[in-house]
mmCIF file of C-alpha atoms in Angstrom:
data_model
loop_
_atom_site.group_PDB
_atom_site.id
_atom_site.type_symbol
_atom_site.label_atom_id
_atom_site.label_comp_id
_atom_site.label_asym_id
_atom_site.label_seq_id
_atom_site.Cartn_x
_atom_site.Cartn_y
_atom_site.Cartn_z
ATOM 1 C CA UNK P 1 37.518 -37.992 -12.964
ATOM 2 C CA UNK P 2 37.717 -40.442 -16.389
ATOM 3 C CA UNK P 3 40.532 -40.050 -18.310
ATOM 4 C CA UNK P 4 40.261 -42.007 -21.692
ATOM 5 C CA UNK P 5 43.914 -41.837 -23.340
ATOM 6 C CA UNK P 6 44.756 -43.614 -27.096
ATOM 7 C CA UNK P 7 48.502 -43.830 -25.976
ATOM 8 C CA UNK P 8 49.582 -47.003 -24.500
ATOM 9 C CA UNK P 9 52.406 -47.076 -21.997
ATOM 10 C CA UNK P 10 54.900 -44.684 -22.125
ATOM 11 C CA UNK P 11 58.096 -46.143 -23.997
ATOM 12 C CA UNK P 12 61.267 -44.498 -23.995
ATOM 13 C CA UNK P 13 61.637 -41.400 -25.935
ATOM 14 C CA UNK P 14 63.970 -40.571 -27.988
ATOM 15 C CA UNK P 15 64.876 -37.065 -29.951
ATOM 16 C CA UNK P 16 67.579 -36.534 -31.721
ATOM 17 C CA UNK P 17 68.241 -33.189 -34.546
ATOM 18 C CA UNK P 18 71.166 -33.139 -36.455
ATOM 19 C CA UNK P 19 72.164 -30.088 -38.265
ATOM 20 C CA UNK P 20 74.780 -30.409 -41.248
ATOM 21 C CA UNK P 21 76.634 -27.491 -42.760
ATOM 22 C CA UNK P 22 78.362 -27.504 -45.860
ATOM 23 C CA UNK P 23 80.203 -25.229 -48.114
ATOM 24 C CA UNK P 24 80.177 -22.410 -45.757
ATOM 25 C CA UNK P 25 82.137 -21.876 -43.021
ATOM 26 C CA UNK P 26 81.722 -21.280 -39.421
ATOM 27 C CA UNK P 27 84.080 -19.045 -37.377
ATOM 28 C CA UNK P 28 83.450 -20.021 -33.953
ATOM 29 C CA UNK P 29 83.735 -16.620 -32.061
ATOM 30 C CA UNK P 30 82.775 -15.378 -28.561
ATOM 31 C CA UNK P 31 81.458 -11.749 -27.997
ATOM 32 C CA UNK P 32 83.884 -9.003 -28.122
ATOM 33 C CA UNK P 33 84.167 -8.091 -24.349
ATOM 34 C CA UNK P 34 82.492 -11.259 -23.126
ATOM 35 C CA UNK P 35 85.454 -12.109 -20.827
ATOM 36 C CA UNK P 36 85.401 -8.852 -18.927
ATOM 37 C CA UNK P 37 81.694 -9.429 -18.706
ATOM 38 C CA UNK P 38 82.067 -12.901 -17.241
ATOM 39 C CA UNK P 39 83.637 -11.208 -13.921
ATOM 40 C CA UNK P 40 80.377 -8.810 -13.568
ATOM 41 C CA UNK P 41 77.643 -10.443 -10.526
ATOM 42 C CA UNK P 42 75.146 -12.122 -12.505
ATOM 43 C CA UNK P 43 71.821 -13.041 -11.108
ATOM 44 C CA UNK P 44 71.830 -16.768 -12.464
ATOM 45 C CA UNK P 45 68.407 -17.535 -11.371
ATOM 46 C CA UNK P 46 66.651 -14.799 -12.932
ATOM 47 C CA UNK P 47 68.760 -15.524 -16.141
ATOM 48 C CA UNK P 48 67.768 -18.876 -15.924
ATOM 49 C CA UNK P 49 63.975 -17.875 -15.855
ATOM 50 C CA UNK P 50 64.438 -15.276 -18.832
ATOM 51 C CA UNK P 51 66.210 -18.284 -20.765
ATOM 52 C CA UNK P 52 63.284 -20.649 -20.308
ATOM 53 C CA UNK P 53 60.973 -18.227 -20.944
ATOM 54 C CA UNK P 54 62.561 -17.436 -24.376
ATOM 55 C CA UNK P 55 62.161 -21.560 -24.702
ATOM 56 C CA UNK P 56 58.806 -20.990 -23.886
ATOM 57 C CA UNK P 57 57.899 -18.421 -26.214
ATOM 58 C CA UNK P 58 59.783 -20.516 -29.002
ATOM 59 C CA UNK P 59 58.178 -23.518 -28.746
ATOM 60 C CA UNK P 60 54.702 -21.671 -28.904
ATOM 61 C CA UNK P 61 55.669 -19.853 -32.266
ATOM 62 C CA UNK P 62 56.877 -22.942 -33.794
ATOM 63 C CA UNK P 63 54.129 -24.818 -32.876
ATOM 64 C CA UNK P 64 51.895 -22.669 -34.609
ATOM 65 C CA UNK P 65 54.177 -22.100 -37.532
ATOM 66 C CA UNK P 66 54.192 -25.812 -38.073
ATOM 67 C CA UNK P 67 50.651 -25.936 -37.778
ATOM 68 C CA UNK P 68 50.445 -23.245 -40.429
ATOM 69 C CA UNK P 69 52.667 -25.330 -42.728
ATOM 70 C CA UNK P 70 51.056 -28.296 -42.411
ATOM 71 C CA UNK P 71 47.375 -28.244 -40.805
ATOM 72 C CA UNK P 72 46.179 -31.482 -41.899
ATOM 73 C CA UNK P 73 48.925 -33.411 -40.219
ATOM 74 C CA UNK P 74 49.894 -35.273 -37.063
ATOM 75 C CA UNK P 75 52.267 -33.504 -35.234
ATOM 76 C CA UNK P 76 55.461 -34.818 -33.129
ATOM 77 C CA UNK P 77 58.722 -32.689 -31.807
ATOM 78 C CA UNK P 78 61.066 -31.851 -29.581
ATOM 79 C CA UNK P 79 60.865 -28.015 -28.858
ATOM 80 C CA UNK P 80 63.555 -28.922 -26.518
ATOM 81 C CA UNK P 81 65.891 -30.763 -28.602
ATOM 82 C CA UNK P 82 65.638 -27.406 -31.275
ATOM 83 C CA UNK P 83 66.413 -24.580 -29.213
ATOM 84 C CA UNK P 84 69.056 -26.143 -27.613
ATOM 85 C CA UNK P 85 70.821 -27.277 -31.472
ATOM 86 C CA UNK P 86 69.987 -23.192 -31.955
ATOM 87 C CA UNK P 87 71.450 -22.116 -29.157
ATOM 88 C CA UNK P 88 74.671 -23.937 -29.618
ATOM 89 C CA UNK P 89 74.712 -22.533 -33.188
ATOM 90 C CA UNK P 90 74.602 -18.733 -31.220
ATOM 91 C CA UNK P 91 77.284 -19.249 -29.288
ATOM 92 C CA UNK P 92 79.730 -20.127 -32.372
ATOM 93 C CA UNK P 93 77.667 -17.324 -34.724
ATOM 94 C CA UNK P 94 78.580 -13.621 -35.471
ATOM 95 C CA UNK P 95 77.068 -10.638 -37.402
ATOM 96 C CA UNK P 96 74.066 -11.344 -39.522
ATOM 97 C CA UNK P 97 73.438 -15.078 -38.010
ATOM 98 C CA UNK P 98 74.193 -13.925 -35.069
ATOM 99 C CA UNK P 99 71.769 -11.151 -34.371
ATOM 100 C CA UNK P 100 69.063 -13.611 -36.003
ATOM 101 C CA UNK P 101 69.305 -16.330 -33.952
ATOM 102 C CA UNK P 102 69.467 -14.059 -31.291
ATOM 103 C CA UNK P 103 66.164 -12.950 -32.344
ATOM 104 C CA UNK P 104 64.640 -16.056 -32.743
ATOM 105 C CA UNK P 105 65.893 -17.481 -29.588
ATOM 106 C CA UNK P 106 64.092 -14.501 -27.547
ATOM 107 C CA UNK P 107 67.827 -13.657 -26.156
ATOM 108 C CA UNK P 108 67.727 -10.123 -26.575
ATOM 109 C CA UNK P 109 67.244 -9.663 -22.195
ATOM 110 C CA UNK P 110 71.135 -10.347 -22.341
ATOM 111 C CA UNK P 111 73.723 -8.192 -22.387
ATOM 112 C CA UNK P 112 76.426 -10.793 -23.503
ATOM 113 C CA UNK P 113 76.557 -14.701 -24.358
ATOM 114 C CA UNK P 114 78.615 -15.264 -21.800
ATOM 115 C CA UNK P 115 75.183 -14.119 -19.417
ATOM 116 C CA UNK P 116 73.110 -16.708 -21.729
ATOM 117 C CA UNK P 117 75.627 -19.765 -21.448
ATOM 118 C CA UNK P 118 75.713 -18.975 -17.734
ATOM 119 C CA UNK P 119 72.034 -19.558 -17.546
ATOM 120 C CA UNK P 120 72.136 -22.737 -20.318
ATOM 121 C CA UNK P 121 74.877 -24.090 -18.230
ATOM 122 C CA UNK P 122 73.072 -23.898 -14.962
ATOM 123 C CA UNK P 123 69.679 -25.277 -16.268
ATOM 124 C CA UNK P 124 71.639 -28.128 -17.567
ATOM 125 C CA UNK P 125 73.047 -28.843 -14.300
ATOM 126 C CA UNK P 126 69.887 -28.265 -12.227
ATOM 127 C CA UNK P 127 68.053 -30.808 -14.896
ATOM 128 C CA UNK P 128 70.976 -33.532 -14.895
ATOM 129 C CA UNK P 129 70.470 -33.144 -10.524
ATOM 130 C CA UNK P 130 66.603 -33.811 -10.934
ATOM 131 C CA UNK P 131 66.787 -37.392 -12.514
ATOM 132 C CA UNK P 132 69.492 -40.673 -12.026
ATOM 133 C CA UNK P 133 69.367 -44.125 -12.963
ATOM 134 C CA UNK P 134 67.663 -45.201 -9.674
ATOM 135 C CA UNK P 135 64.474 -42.733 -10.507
ATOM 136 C CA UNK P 136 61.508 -44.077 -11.879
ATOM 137 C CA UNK P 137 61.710 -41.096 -14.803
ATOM 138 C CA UNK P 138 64.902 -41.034 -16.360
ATOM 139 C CA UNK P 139 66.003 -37.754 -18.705
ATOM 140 C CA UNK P 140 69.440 -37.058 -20.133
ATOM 141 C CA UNK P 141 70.463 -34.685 -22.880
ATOM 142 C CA UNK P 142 73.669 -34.393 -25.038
ATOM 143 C CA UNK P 143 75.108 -31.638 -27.246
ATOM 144 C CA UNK P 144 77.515 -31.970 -29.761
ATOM 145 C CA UNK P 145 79.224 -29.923 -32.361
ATOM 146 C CA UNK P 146 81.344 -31.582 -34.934
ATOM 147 C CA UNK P 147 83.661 -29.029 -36.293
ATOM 148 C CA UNK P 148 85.594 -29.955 -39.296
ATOM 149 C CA UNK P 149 89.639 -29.798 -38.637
ATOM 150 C CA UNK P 150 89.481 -26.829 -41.397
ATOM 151 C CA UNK P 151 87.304 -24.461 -39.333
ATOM 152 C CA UNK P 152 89.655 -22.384 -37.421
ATOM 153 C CA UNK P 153 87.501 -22.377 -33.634
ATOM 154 C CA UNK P 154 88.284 -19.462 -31.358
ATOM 155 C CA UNK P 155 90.216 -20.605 -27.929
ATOM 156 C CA UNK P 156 87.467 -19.026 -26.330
ATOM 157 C CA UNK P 157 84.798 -21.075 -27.997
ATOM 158 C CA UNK P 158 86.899 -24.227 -27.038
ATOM 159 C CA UNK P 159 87.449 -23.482 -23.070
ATOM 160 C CA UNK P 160 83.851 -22.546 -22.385
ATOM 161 C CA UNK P 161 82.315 -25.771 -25.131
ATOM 162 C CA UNK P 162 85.671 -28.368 -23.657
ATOM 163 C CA UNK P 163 83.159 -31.369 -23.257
ATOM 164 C CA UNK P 164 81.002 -30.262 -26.500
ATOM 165 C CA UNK P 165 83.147 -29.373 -29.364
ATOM 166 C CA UNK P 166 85.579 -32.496 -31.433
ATOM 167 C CA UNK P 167 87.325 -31.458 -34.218
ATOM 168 C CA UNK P 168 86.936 -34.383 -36.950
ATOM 169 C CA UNK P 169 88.611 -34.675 -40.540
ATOM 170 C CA UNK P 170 85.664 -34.078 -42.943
ATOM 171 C CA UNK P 171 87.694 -33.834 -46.109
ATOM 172 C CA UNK P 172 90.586 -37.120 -45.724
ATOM 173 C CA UNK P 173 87.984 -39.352 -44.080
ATOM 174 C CA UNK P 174 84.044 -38.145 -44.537
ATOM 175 C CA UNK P 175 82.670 -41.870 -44.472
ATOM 176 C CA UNK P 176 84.785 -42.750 -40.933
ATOM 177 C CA UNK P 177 83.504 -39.342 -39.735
ATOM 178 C CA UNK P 178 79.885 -40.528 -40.381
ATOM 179 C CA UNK P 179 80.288 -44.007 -38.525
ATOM 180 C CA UNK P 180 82.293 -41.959 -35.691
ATOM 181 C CA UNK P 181 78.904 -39.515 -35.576
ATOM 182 C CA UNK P 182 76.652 -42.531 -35.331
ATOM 183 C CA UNK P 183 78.437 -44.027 -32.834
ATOM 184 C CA UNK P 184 78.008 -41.342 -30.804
ATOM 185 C CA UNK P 185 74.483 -40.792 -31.267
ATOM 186 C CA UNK P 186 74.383 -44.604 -30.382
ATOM 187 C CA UNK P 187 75.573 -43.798 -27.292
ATOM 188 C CA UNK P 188 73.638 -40.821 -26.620
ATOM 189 C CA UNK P 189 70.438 -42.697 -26.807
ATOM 190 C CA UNK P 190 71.571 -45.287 -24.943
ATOM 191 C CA UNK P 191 71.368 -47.842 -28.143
ATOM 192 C CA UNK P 192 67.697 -47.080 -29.105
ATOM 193 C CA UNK P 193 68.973 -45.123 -32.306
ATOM 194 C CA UNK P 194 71.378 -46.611 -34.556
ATOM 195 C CA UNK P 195 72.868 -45.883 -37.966
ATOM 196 C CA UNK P 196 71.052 -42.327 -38.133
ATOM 197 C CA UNK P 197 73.418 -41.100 -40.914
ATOM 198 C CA UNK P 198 73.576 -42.528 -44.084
ATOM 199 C CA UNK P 199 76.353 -43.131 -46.234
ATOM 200 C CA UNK P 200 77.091 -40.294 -48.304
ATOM 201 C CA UNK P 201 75.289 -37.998 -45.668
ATOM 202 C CA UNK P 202 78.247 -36.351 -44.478
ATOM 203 C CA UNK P 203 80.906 -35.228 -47.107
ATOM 204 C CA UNK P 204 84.512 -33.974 -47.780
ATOM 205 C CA UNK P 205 82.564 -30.601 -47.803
ATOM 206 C CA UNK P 206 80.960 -30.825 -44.310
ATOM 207 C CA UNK P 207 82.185 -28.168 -42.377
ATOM 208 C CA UNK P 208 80.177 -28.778 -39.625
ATOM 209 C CA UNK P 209 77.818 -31.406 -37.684
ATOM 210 C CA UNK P 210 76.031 -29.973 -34.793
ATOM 211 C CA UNK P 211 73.381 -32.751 -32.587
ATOM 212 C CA UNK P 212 71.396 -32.470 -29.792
ATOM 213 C CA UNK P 213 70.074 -36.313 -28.756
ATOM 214 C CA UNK P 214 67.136 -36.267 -25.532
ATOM 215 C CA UNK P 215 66.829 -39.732 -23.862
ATOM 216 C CA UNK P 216 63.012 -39.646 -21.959
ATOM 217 C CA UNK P 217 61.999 -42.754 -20.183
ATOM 218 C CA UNK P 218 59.148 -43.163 -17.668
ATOM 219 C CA UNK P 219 56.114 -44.684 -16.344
ATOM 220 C CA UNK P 220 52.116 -43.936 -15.410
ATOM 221 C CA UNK P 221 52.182 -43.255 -11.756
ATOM 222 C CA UNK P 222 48.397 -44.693 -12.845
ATOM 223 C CA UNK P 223 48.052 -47.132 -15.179
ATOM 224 C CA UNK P 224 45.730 -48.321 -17.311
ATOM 225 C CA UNK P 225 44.657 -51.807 -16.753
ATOM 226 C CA UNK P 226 44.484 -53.568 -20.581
ATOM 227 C CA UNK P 227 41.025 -55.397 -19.455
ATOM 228 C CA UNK P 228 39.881 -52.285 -19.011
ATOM 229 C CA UNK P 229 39.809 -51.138 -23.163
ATOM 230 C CA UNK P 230 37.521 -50.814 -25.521
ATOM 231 C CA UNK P 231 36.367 -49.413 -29.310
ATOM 232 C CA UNK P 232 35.166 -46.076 -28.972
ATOM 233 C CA UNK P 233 34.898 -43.358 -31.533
ATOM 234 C CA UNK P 234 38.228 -41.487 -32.337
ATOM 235 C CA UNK P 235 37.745 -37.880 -34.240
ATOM 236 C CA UNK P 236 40.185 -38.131 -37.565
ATOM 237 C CA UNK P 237 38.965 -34.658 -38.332
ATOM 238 C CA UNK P 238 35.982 -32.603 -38.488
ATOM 239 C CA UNK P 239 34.040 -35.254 -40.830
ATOM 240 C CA UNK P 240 36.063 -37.816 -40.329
ATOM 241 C CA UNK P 241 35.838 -41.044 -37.460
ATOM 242 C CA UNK P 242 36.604 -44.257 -37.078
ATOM 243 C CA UNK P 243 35.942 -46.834 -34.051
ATOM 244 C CA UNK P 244 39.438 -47.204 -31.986
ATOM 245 C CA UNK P 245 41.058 -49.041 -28.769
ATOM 246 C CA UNK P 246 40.920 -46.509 -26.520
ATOM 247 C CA UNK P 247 42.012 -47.070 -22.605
ATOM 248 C CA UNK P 248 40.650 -45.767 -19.545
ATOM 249 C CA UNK P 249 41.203 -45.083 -16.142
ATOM 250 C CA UNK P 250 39.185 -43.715 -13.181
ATOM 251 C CA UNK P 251 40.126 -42.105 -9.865
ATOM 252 C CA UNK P 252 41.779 -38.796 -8.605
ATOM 253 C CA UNK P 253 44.430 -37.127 -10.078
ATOM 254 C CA UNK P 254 46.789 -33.860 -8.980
ATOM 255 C CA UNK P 255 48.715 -32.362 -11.504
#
């Protein structure tokens, strides 16, 4: 098997979306009934299926709706890093967003959010079990949501989001906010992205700040040796090519 590859070695990989909210603001509320629903037997494997299956079937519609939007161009995200910054934004949401995100998030197999952060909060767990510092593939997310001290957030919001939600003061100090923000998403991504706000990008009117950073870091199990490269042809488009470094690598692979 050949395997010709224009990528070179696989750096770290780092994702971050940050969604800002003005104006507007955002009652952080849990499902009417939700506690009484939390005591019911819930299957959290088979949640956890229907929840990445939802992912799944996201990822796949956005993919093509970006490649509807822009067809001509090189593509690059994080489906992960999205429906996770959505799915924070469900929990906090009611009426209209609500039953839209809930929608677009392919949630409608539960019968309550507490069922759905149940599932988010044991995928999280599993994934944070499957990697450490000593493995040779390292993966860590973070969530975040920034609520502005103005935005009155439901008790039950804060007990189930404790290591997720920080109030900050938006309107007395929007420009330490921003630093504060950065810092964080500093830390998040382990130092690799810095200053990612810039001054003036979060106001006295911010009501909210929600981020989702994904640290990726691995290795080939095969590598490409760099004696080994050479110019070949590389398809720009239909009509268009141009000679290229391209790598390669022969042997047997399992996937």
């Amino acid at each position: 098997m050949k395997i010709s590859n224009h990528l070179g070695t696989v750096a770290p990989l780092l994702l971050l979306t940050l969604l800002i909210v003005s104006h507007h603001g955002t009652n952080g509320q849990c499902s009417p009934g939700d506690e009484k629903r939390a005591e019911k037997a819930t299957d959290l494997e088979q949640s956890r299926s229907r929840l990445y299956k939802g992912e799944s079937i996201f990822t796949l519609r956005l993919l093509d709706a970006i490649n509807t939007a822009t067809p001509n161009e090189n593509l690059f995200f994080s489906p992960y890093s999205l429906y996770n910054v959505l799915l924070m934004m469900y929990f906090g949401a009611r009426d209209t967003t609500e039953k839209l995100l809930r929608t677009s998030l392919n949630l409608q197999w539960a019968d309550s959010k507490t069922t759905v952060y149940e599932a988010y909060d044991t995928a999280r767990k599993s994934l944070r079990g499957r990697f450490s510092e000593s493995n040779a593939v390292g993966f860590s997310s973070a969530d975040k949501l920034f609520f502005g001290r103005q935005i009155p957030v439901s008790t039950c919001v804060q007990q189930k989001f404790a290591d997720t939600i920080e109030l900050l003061d938006y309107q007395a100090q929007p420009e330490e906010q921003r630093e504060y923000i950065n810092r964080w998403v500093e830390n998040a991504t382990r130092g690799q992205i810095k200053d990612l706000l810039e001054p003036g990008a979060i106001t006295r009117n911010t009501k909210l700040a929600v981020a989702n950073a994904a640290y990726f870091k691995g290795t080939w199990q095969t590598k490409f040796k760099a004696a080994e490269t050479n110019k070949e042809i590389f398809y720009v488009s239909a009509d268009q090519q141009k000679f290229v470094d391209m790598m390669h690598v022969e042997g047997t692979f399992s996937h």
